[in-house]
Amino acid sequence: MNVLGIETSCDESGVALVSVEEAKIPHLRSDALYSQVQLHRPYGGVVPELASRDHIRRVLPLIREVLAKAPASPGDIDMIAYTRGPGLAGALLVGAGVASALGAALERPVQGIHHLEGHLLSPLLSADPPAFPFVALLVSGGHTQLLHVTEVGKYRLLGDTIDDAAGEAFDKSAKLLGLGYPGGPALARLADFGDPEAYALPRPLLQRESLDFSFAGLKTAVRTHAARLDSTCEQARADLAASTQAAIVDVLARKSIAALESVGADRLVVAGGVGANTALRARLQADCARRGARVHFPDLALCTDNGAMIALAAAMRWQRGLATPVADHAFDVRPRWPLEQL
Ligand code: KG4
Ligand code: ZN
């Protein structure tokens, strides 16, 4: 059985082909990605209308590329999966529309997938896949959540952000430091040259028992320090970048360990764009090793948005009888869609 996955929820068009047998973890046959970073860069952030229009241009060539690389023909596709939400409505509609049209043409079922389910299952495509149950730290541009994952489709929310997401904290701080979009990787690069202890930045909600996050206060503190920076002093900018990253990483790591302890789990899975951050990876490796726990990351290429995680989620749902594909070519998208509603 071959599942084609299509991801168009934000600023990357991703397509992938995954093959699946009854009991085994699905296997990634081929994938292709087109990042819209260059398109949005002049605006300092994602412009939704431009994103939708670009997805229209990219999706069909990406599907052809994925089939050629596999290699496979359209007739080999048994199910088509697309990101149904959450995300930008217009962007989501492109993937949903193409998936449904393809389903109609090939007479194949079409399955809508929750973007965050894709992210949190993505480490299963790595060389060292985690076993269930595990705690998932989901850190993307729009979400920061801790979840107890007991099986595919069984996600219990342990903690959530009450304001900004971790990726947003990276992006907004980067902007305050005069770095371009996308801010997370740019801030991380600058942080390499700085002293993480140069600025004492707030670590909100850390003292409380709650597993919730808050990053708005950190942004305010970064704004205050950034306004006082001597624009000729590169070192001070790097120090502020390093201190910002350290504050975010510290909060994410300590809450993740607290979540493992609260449910008695010994496996942590990290997913979403911020999971690509090297400092976060190193800190979680060390903290987990210290308490005899394992930490799993998706391959770097699968941390940010991609089609493989969408095909994977559909394949794993199908294996467990949890897929709900439609065959009448009707589709919808859910720009706002809490994972707990799955
Ligand atoms: O999962 P993702 O690709 O898209 C969403 O679903 O939101 O995550 C994007 C987020 C952005 O905020 C980006 O700045 C952040 O992930 N990001 C990083 C790094 N790479 C991506 N943040 C920190 N360090 C990185 N290396
Ligand atoms: Zn994402």
CSV table of C-alpha atoms and ligand atoms in Angstrom, one decimal:
chain,number,residue,atom,x,y,z
A,1,MET,CA,0.0,0.0,0.0
A,2,ASN,CA,1.4,3.4,-1.0
A,3,VAL,CA,0.2,6.7,0.6
A,4,LEU,CA,0.9,10.0,-1.0
A,5,GLY,CA,1.2,12.9,1.5
A,6,ILE,CA,0.6,16.6,0.6
A,7,GLU,CA,1.5,19.4,3.1
A,8,THR,CA,0.6,23.0,2.3
A,9,SER,CA,-0.4,24.5,5.7
A,10,CYS,CA,2.0,27.4,5.8
A,11,ASP,CA,5.2,28.3,3.8
A,12,GLU,CA,6.5,25.0,2.6
A,13,SER,CA,5.0,22.8,-0.1
A,14,GLY,CA,5.8,19.2,0.8
A,15,VAL,CA,5.0,16.0,-0.9
A,16,ALA,CA,6.1,12.4,-0.1
A,17,LEU,CA,5.3,8.8,-0.9
A,18,VAL,CA,5.3,6.3,2.0
A,19,SER,CA,4.8,2.5,1.7
A,20,VAL,CA,3.1,0.5,4.4
A,21,GLU,CA,2.6,-3.1,5.3
A,22,GLU,CA,0.3,-4.5,8.0
A,23,ALA,CA,2.5,-4.4,11.1
A,24,LYS,CA,5.7,-2.6,10.2
A,25,ILE,CA,6.6,1.1,10.6
A,26,PRO,CA,5.8,2.8,7.3
A,27,HIS,CA,8.8,3.4,5.0
A,28,LEU,CA,9.6,6.7,3.3
A,29,ARG,CA,10.1,6.0,-0.4
A,30,SER,CA,10.7,9.5,-1.7
A,31,ASP,CA,9.9,13.1,-0.7
A,32,ALA,CA,10.3,16.6,-2.2
A,33,LEU,CA,10.0,20.0,-0.7
A,34,TYR,CA,9.7,23.6,-1.9
A,35,SER,CA,10.4,26.3,0.7
A,36,GLN,CA,8.9,29.7,0.2
A,37,VAL,CA,11.4,31.4,2.4
A,38,GLN,CA,12.8,33.6,-0.5
A,39,LEU,CA,9.3,34.6,-1.5
A,40,HIS,CA,8.3,35.9,2.0
A,41,ARG,CA,11.7,37.3,3.1
A,42,PRO,CA,11.2,40.9,1.8
A,43,TYR,CA,8.0,41.1,3.9
A,44,GLY,CA,9.7,39.9,7.1
A,45,GLY,CA,7.1,37.1,7.6
A,46,VAL,CA,4.6,34.8,5.8
A,47,VAL,CA,2.1,36.6,3.5
A,48,PRO,CA,-0.9,34.2,3.4
A,49,GLU,CA,-2.2,35.1,-0.1
A,50,LEU,CA,1.3,34.8,-1.6
A,51,ALA,CA,1.7,31.4,0.2
A,52,SER,CA,-1.5,30.0,-1.3
A,53,ARG,CA,-0.6,31.1,-4.8
A,54,ASP,CA,2.8,29.6,-4.6
A,55,HIS,CA,1.5,26.3,-3.4
A,56,ILE,CA,-0.7,26.2,-6.5
A,57,ARG,CA,2.5,26.5,-8.6
A,58,ARG,CA,4.5,23.9,-6.7
A,59,VAL,CA,2.3,21.0,-5.7
A,60,LEU,CA,1.9,19.2,-9.1
A,61,PRO,CA,5.6,19.4,-10.0
A,62,LEU,CA,6.5,18.1,-6.6
A,63,ILE,CA,4.1,15.2,-7.0
A,64,ARG,CA,5.8,14.4,-10.3
A,65,GLU,CA,9.2,14.6,-8.7
A,66,VAL,CA,8.2,12.3,-5.8
A,67,LEU,CA,6.8,9.7,-8.2
A,68,ALA,CA,9.9,9.8,-10.4
A,69,LYS,CA,12.2,9.5,-7.5
A,70,ALA,CA,10.3,6.5,-5.9
A,71,PRO,CA,10.0,5.4,-8.7
A,72,ALA,CA,6.2,4.9,-9.0
A,73,SER,CA,3.4,5.8,-11.3
A,74,PRO,CA,0.1,7.5,-10.3
A,75,GLY,CA,-1.7,4.2,-10.5
A,76,ASP,CA,0.6,2.9,-7.7
A,77,ILE,CA,-0.9,5.4,-5.2
A,78,ASP,CA,-3.5,3.7,-3.0
A,79,MET,CA,-4.4,6.6,-0.7
A,80,ILE,CA,-3.9,10.4,-0.8
A,81,ALA,CA,-3.4,12.3,2.5
A,82,TYR,CA,-3.4,16.0,2.9
A,83,THR,CA,-3.0,18.5,5.8
A,84,ARG,CA,-6.6,19.4,6.8
A,85,GLY,CA,-5.4,21.9,9.5
A,86,PRO,CA,-4.4,23.8,11.5
A,87,GLY,CA,-2.8,26.4,9.2
A,88,LEU,CA,-3.6,29.2,6.8
A,89,ALA,CA,-7.0,28.6,5.2
A,90,GLY,CA,-6.1,29.5,1.6
A,91,ALA,CA,-2.9,27.5,1.8
A,92,LEU,CA,-4.6,24.4,3.3
A,93,LEU,CA,-7.3,24.6,0.5
A,94,VAL,CA,-4.7,24.1,-2.2
A,95,GLY,CA,-3.4,20.8,-0.8
A,96,ALA,CA,-6.9,19.7,0.0
A,97,GLY,CA,-8.2,20.6,-3.5
A,98,VAL,CA,-5.3,18.9,-5.3
A,99,ALA,CA,-5.6,15.7,-3.1
A,100,SER,CA,-9.3,15.5,-3.7
A,101,ALA,CA,-8.9,16.0,-7.5
A,102,LEU,CA,-6.3,13.4,-7.6
A,103,GLY,CA,-8.5,11.0,-5.6
A,104,ALA,CA,-11.3,11.6,-8.1
A,105,ALA,CA,-9.1,11.0,-11.1
A,106,LEU,CA,-7.4,7.9,-9.7
A,107,GLU,CA,-10.5,6.6,-7.9
A,108,ARG,CA,-8.6,6.5,-4.6
A,109,PRO,CA,-9.7,7.4,-1.0
A,110,VAL,CA,-8.5,10.7,0.4
A,111,GLN,CA,-7.6,11.3,4.0
A,112,GLY,CA,-7.3,14.7,5.8
A,113,ILE,CA,-4.6,14.8,8.5
A,114,HIS,CA,-4.0,17.0,11.5
A,115,HIS,CA,-0.7,18.8,11.0
A,116,LEU,CA,0.5,18.4,14.6
A,117,GLU,CA,-0.2,14.6,14.5
A,118,GLY,CA,2.1,14.5,11.5
A,119,HIS,CA,4.8,16.4,13.5
A,120,LEU,CA,4.6,14.3,16.6
A,121,LEU,CA,4.7,11.0,14.7
A,122,SER,CA,7.6,12.1,12.4
A,123,PRO,CA,10.4,10.7,14.6
A,124,LEU,CA,9.0,7.2,13.7
A,125,LEU,CA,10.6,7.7,10.3
A,126,SER,CA,14.0,8.0,11.9
A,127,ALA,CA,16.6,5.3,12.1
A,128,ASP,CA,15.8,5.0,15.9
A,129,PRO,CA,12.0,5.1,16.1
A,130,PRO,CA,10.4,5.5,19.5
A,131,ALA,CA,8.1,2.9,20.9
A,132,PHE,CA,4.7,4.0,22.4
A,133,PRO,CA,4.0,5.4,25.0
A,134,PHE,CA,6.0,8.6,25.1
A,135,VAL,CA,5.8,12.2,26.0
A,136,ALA,CA,5.9,14.5,23.0
A,137,LEU,CA,7.3,18.1,23.1
A,138,LEU,CA,5.7,19.8,20.1
A,139,VAL,CA,7.6,23.0,19.3
A,140,SER,CA,6.6,24.8,16.1
A,141,GLY,CA,6.0,28.3,14.9
A,142,GLY,CA,2.4,28.2,16.2
A,143,HIS,CA,2.4,25.6,19.0
A,144,THR,CA,4.2,24.7,22.1
A,145,GLN,CA,2.7,21.6,23.7
A,146,LEU,CA,3.5,18.7,25.9
A,147,LEU,CA,1.4,15.6,25.2
A,148,HIS,CA,1.2,12.1,26.6
A,149,VAL,CA,1.0,9.8,23.6
A,150,THR,CA,-0.1,6.3,24.4
A,151,GLU,CA,-0.9,5.2,20.8
A,152,VAL,CA,-1.7,6.7,17.4
A,153,GLY,CA,-4.7,8.9,17.9
A,154,LYS,CA,-4.4,8.9,21.7
A,155,TYR,CA,-3.0,12.3,22.7
A,156,ARG,CA,-3.5,13.8,26.2
A,157,LEU,CA,-2.5,17.4,26.6
A,158,LEU,CA,-0.2,17.9,29.5
A,159,GLY,CA,0.8,21.5,28.9
A,160,ASP,CA,0.3,24.3,26.5
A,161,THR,CA,1.5,27.9,25.9
A,162,ILE,CA,-0.7,30.6,27.4
A,163,ASP,CA,0.6,33.2,24.9
A,164,ASP,CA,3.5,32.9,22.4
A,165,ALA,CA,4.7,29.6,21.0
A,166,ALA,CA,8.5,28.8,21.3
A,167,GLY,CA,9.0,29.3,17.6
A,168,GLU,CA,7.3,32.6,17.8
A,169,ALA,CA,9.6,33.6,20.7
A,170,PHE,CA,12.6,32.8,18.5
A,171,ASP,CA,11.1,34.6,15.5
A,172,LYS,CA,10.0,37.8,17.4
A,173,SER,CA,13.3,38.0,19.4
A,174,ALA,CA,15.2,37.6,16.1
A,175,LYS,CA,13.2,40.5,14.6
A,176,LEU,CA,14.1,42.7,17.7
A,177,LEU,CA,17.7,41.8,17.1
A,178,GLY,CA,17.4,43.0,13.5
A,179,LEU,CA,17.6,39.5,12.0
A,180,GLY,CA,15.5,38.5,9.0
A,181,TYR,CA,12.8,35.9,8.5
A,182,PRO,CA,12.9,33.0,9.3
A,183,GLY,CA,14.1,34.2,12.7
A,184,GLY,CA,14.7,30.9,14.6
A,185,PRO,CA,17.6,29.6,12.6
A,186,ALA,CA,19.1,33.1,12.2
A,187,LEU,CA,19.0,33.7,16.0
A,188,ALA,CA,20.5,30.3,16.6
A,189,ARG,CA,23.4,31.1,14.3
A,190,LEU,CA,24.1,34.4,16.0
A,191,ALA,CA,23.8,32.7,19.4
A,192,ASP,CA,26.8,30.5,18.5
A,193,PHE,CA,29.1,33.5,19.0
A,194,GLY,CA,27.5,34.8,22.2
A,195,ASP,CA,27.6,34.2,26.0
A,196,PRO,CA,24.3,32.6,27.1
A,197,GLU,CA,24.8,34.0,30.6
A,198,ALA,CA,25.4,37.6,29.6
A,199,TYR,CA,21.8,38.7,30.1
A,200,ALA,CA,19.5,37.4,32.9
A,201,LEU,CA,16.3,36.8,31.0
A,202,PRO,CA,13.0,35.7,32.6
A,203,ARG,CA,12.0,32.0,32.6
A,204,PRO,CA,8.2,32.4,33.1
A,205,LEU,CA,6.2,29.7,34.9
A,206,LEU,CA,9.3,27.7,35.7
A,207,GLN,CA,8.8,27.7,39.4
A,208,ARG,CA,5.1,26.6,39.2
A,209,GLU,CA,4.1,23.0,39.1
A,210,SER,CA,2.1,23.6,35.9
A,211,LEU,CA,3.4,22.2,32.6
A,212,ASP,CA,2.1,25.3,30.7
A,213,PHE,CA,4.5,27.7,29.0
A,214,SER,CA,4.6,31.5,28.6
A,215,PHE,CA,7.0,33.4,26.4
A,216,ALA,CA,5.5,36.9,26.1
A,217,GLY,CA,7.5,38.2,29.1
A,218,LEU,CA,10.7,37.0,27.5
A,219,LYS,CA,9.9,38.9,24.4
A,220,THR,CA,9.3,42.1,26.4
A,221,ALA,CA,12.6,41.7,28.2
A,222,VAL,CA,14.4,41.1,24.9
A,223,ARG,CA,12.8,44.2,23.5
A,224,THR,CA,14.1,46.3,26.5
A,225,HIS,CA,17.6,45.0,26.2
A,226,ALA,CA,17.6,45.3,22.4
A,227,ALA,CA,16.6,48.9,22.6
A,228,ARG,CA,19.6,49.7,24.8
A,229,LEU,CA,22.1,47.8,22.5
A,230,ASP,CA,25.0,49.7,21.1
A,231,SER,CA,24.4,49.2,17.4
A,232,THR,CA,28.2,49.0,16.7
A,233,CYS,CA,28.7,46.2,19.2
A,234,GLU,CA,28.3,42.9,17.4
A,235,GLN,CA,29.3,41.0,20.5
A,236,ALA,CA,26.5,42.4,22.6
A,237,ARG,CA,23.9,41.3,20.0
A,238,ALA,CA,25.4,37.8,19.9
A,239,ASP,CA,25.3,37.7,23.7
A,240,LEU,CA,21.6,38.8,23.7
A,241,ALA,CA,20.8,36.1,21.1
A,242,ALA,CA,22.6,33.5,23.1
A,243,SER,CA,20.9,34.5,26.3
A,244,THR,CA,17.5,34.4,24.6
A,245,GLN,CA,18.1,31.0,23.2
A,246,ALA,CA,19.3,29.8,26.6
A,247,ALA,CA,16.1,31.0,28.3
A,248,ILE,CA,13.8,29.3,25.7
A,249,VAL,CA,15.8,26.1,25.8
A,250,ASP,CA,15.9,26.1,29.6
A,251,VAL,CA,12.2,26.4,30.0
A,252,LEU,CA,11.5,23.7,27.3
A,253,ALA,CA,13.9,21.3,28.8
A,254,ARG,CA,12.8,21.6,32.4
A,255,LYS,CA,9.1,21.3,31.6
A,256,SER,CA,9.8,18.3,29.3
A,257,ILE,CA,11.6,16.5,32.2
A,258,ALA,CA,8.8,17.5,34.6
A,259,ALA,CA,6.3,16.0,32.1
A,260,LEU,CA,8.2,12.7,31.9
A,261,GLU,CA,8.1,12.5,35.7
A,262,SER,CA,4.4,13.4,35.9
A,263,VAL,CA,3.3,10.5,33.8
A,264,GLY,CA,6.1,8.1,34.7
A,265,ALA,CA,7.4,7.9,31.1
A,266,ASP,CA,11.0,7.3,30.1
A,267,ARG,CA,10.8,8.4,26.4
A,268,LEU,CA,10.7,11.9,25.1
A,269,VAL,CA,9.9,12.7,21.5
A,270,VAL,CA,10.7,16.2,20.2
A,271,ALA,CA,8.9,17.4,17.0
A,272,GLY,CA,8.3,20.7,15.1
A,273,GLY,CA,10.6,23.3,13.6
A,274,VAL,CA,12.2,24.3,16.9
A,275,GLY,CA,13.3,20.7,17.3
A,276,ALA,CA,15.9,21.5,14.7
A,277,ASN,CA,17.6,23.8,17.3
A,278,THR,CA,21.1,22.3,18.1
A,279,ALA,CA,21.2,23.8,21.6
A,280,LEU,CA,17.8,22.3,22.5
A,281,ARG,CA,18.9,18.9,21.2
A,282,ALA,CA,22.1,18.9,23.2
A,283,ARG,CA,20.4,20.0,26.4
A,284,LEU,CA,17.6,17.4,26.1
A,285,GLN,CA,20.1,14.7,25.3
A,286,ALA,CA,22.0,15.6,28.5
A,287,ASP,CA,19.0,16.0,30.7
A,288,CYS,CA,17.3,12.8,29.6
A,289,ALA,CA,20.6,10.8,29.8
A,290,ARG,CA,21.0,12.0,33.4
A,291,ARG,CA,17.6,10.5,34.5
A,292,GLY,CA,17.9,7.3,32.4
A,293,ALA,CA,15.4,8.5,29.8
A,294,ARG,CA,15.7,8.4,26.0
A,295,VAL,CA,15.0,11.3,23.7
A,296,HIS,CA,14.1,10.9,20.0
A,297,PHE,CA,14.2,13.6,17.3
A,298,PRO,CA,13.0,13.5,13.7
A,299,ASP,CA,15.7,13.6,11.1
A,300,LEU,CA,16.6,17.3,10.7
A,301,ALA,CA,14.9,17.5,7.3
A,302,LEU,CA,11.7,16.2,8.9
A,303,CYS,CA,11.6,18.7,11.8
A,304,THR,CA,10.1,21.5,9.8
A,305,ASP,CA,7.0,21.1,7.6
A,306,ASN,CA,7.1,18.2,5.1
A,307,GLY,CA,4.9,15.8,3.2
A,308,ALA,CA,6.4,12.7,4.7
A,309,MET,CA,4.9,13.2,8.2
A,310,ILE,CA,1.4,13.7,6.6
A,311,ALA,CA,1.7,10.4,4.6
A,312,LEU,CA,3.1,8.7,7.7
A,313,ALA,CA,0.2,9.8,9.9
A,314,ALA,CA,-2.3,8.6,7.3
A,315,ALA,CA,-0.5,5.3,6.9
A,316,MET,CA,-0.3,4.6,10.7
A,317,ARG,CA,-4.0,5.5,11.0
A,318,TRP,CA,-4.8,3.0,8.2
A,319,GLN,CA,-2.8,0.3,9.8
A,320,ARG,CA,-4.8,0.6,13.0
A,321,GLY,CA,-8.2,0.9,11.4
A,322,LEU,CA,-8.3,4.6,12.4
A,323,ALA,CA,-8.3,6.1,9.0
A,324,THR,CA,-11.5,7.8,7.9
A,325,PRO,CA,-10.9,8.4,4.2
A,326,VAL,CA,-13.6,9.9,2.0
A,327,ALA,CA,-14.3,8.7,-1.4
A,328,ASP,CA,-17.0,11.2,-2.5
A,329,HIS,CA,-14.4,13.9,-3.4
A,330,ALA,CA,-15.8,16.3,-0.8
A,331,PHE,CA,-13.3,18.1,1.4
A,332,ASP,CA,-12.9,20.8,4.0
A,333,VAL,CA,-10.1,22.4,5.9
A,334,ARG,CA,-9.8,23.4,9.6
A,335,PRO,CA,-7.5,26.4,10.0
A,336,ARG,CA,-8.1,26.2,13.8
A,337,TRP,CA,-8.2,22.6,15.1
A,338,PRO,CA,-7.1,21.6,18.6
A,339,LEU,CA,-5.3,18.3,18.6
A,340,GLU,CA,-7.4,17.0,21.5
A,341,GLN,CA,-10.5,17.2,19.1
A,342,LEU,CA,-9.0,14.4,17.0
B,1,KG4,O1,7.1,23.2,12.4
B,1,KG4,P1,7.4,24.4,11.6
B,1,KG4,O2,8.3,24.3,10.4
B,1,KG4,O3,6.2,25.2,11.1
B,1,KG4,C1,5.0,25.3,11.9
B,1,KG4,O4,4.2,24.4,11.9
B,1,KG4,O5,4.9,26.3,12.6
B,1,KG4,O6,8.2,25.4,12.6
B,1,KG4,C2,8.6,26.7,12.3
B,1,KG4,C3,9.3,27.3,13.4
B,1,KG4,C4,9.7,28.8,13.2
B,1,KG4,O7,9.2,29.6,14.3
B,1,KG4,C5,11.2,28.7,13.1
B,1,KG4,O8,11.8,30.0,13.4
B,1,KG4,C6,11.5,27.6,14.0
B,1,KG4,O9,10.5,26.7,13.8
B,1,KG4,N1,12.8,27.1,13.8
B,1,KG4,C7,13.9,27.2,14.6
B,1,KG4,C8,15.0,26.5,14.0
B,1,KG4,N2,14.6,26.0,12.8
B,1,KG4,C9,13.3,26.4,12.7
B,1,KG4,N3,13.9,27.7,15.9
B,1,KG4,C10,15.1,27.7,16.5
B,1,KG4,N4,16.2,27.1,16.0
B,1,KG4,C11,16.2,26.5,14.8
B,1,KG4,N5,17.3,25.9,14.3
B,2,ZN,ZN,4.6,22.6,11.3
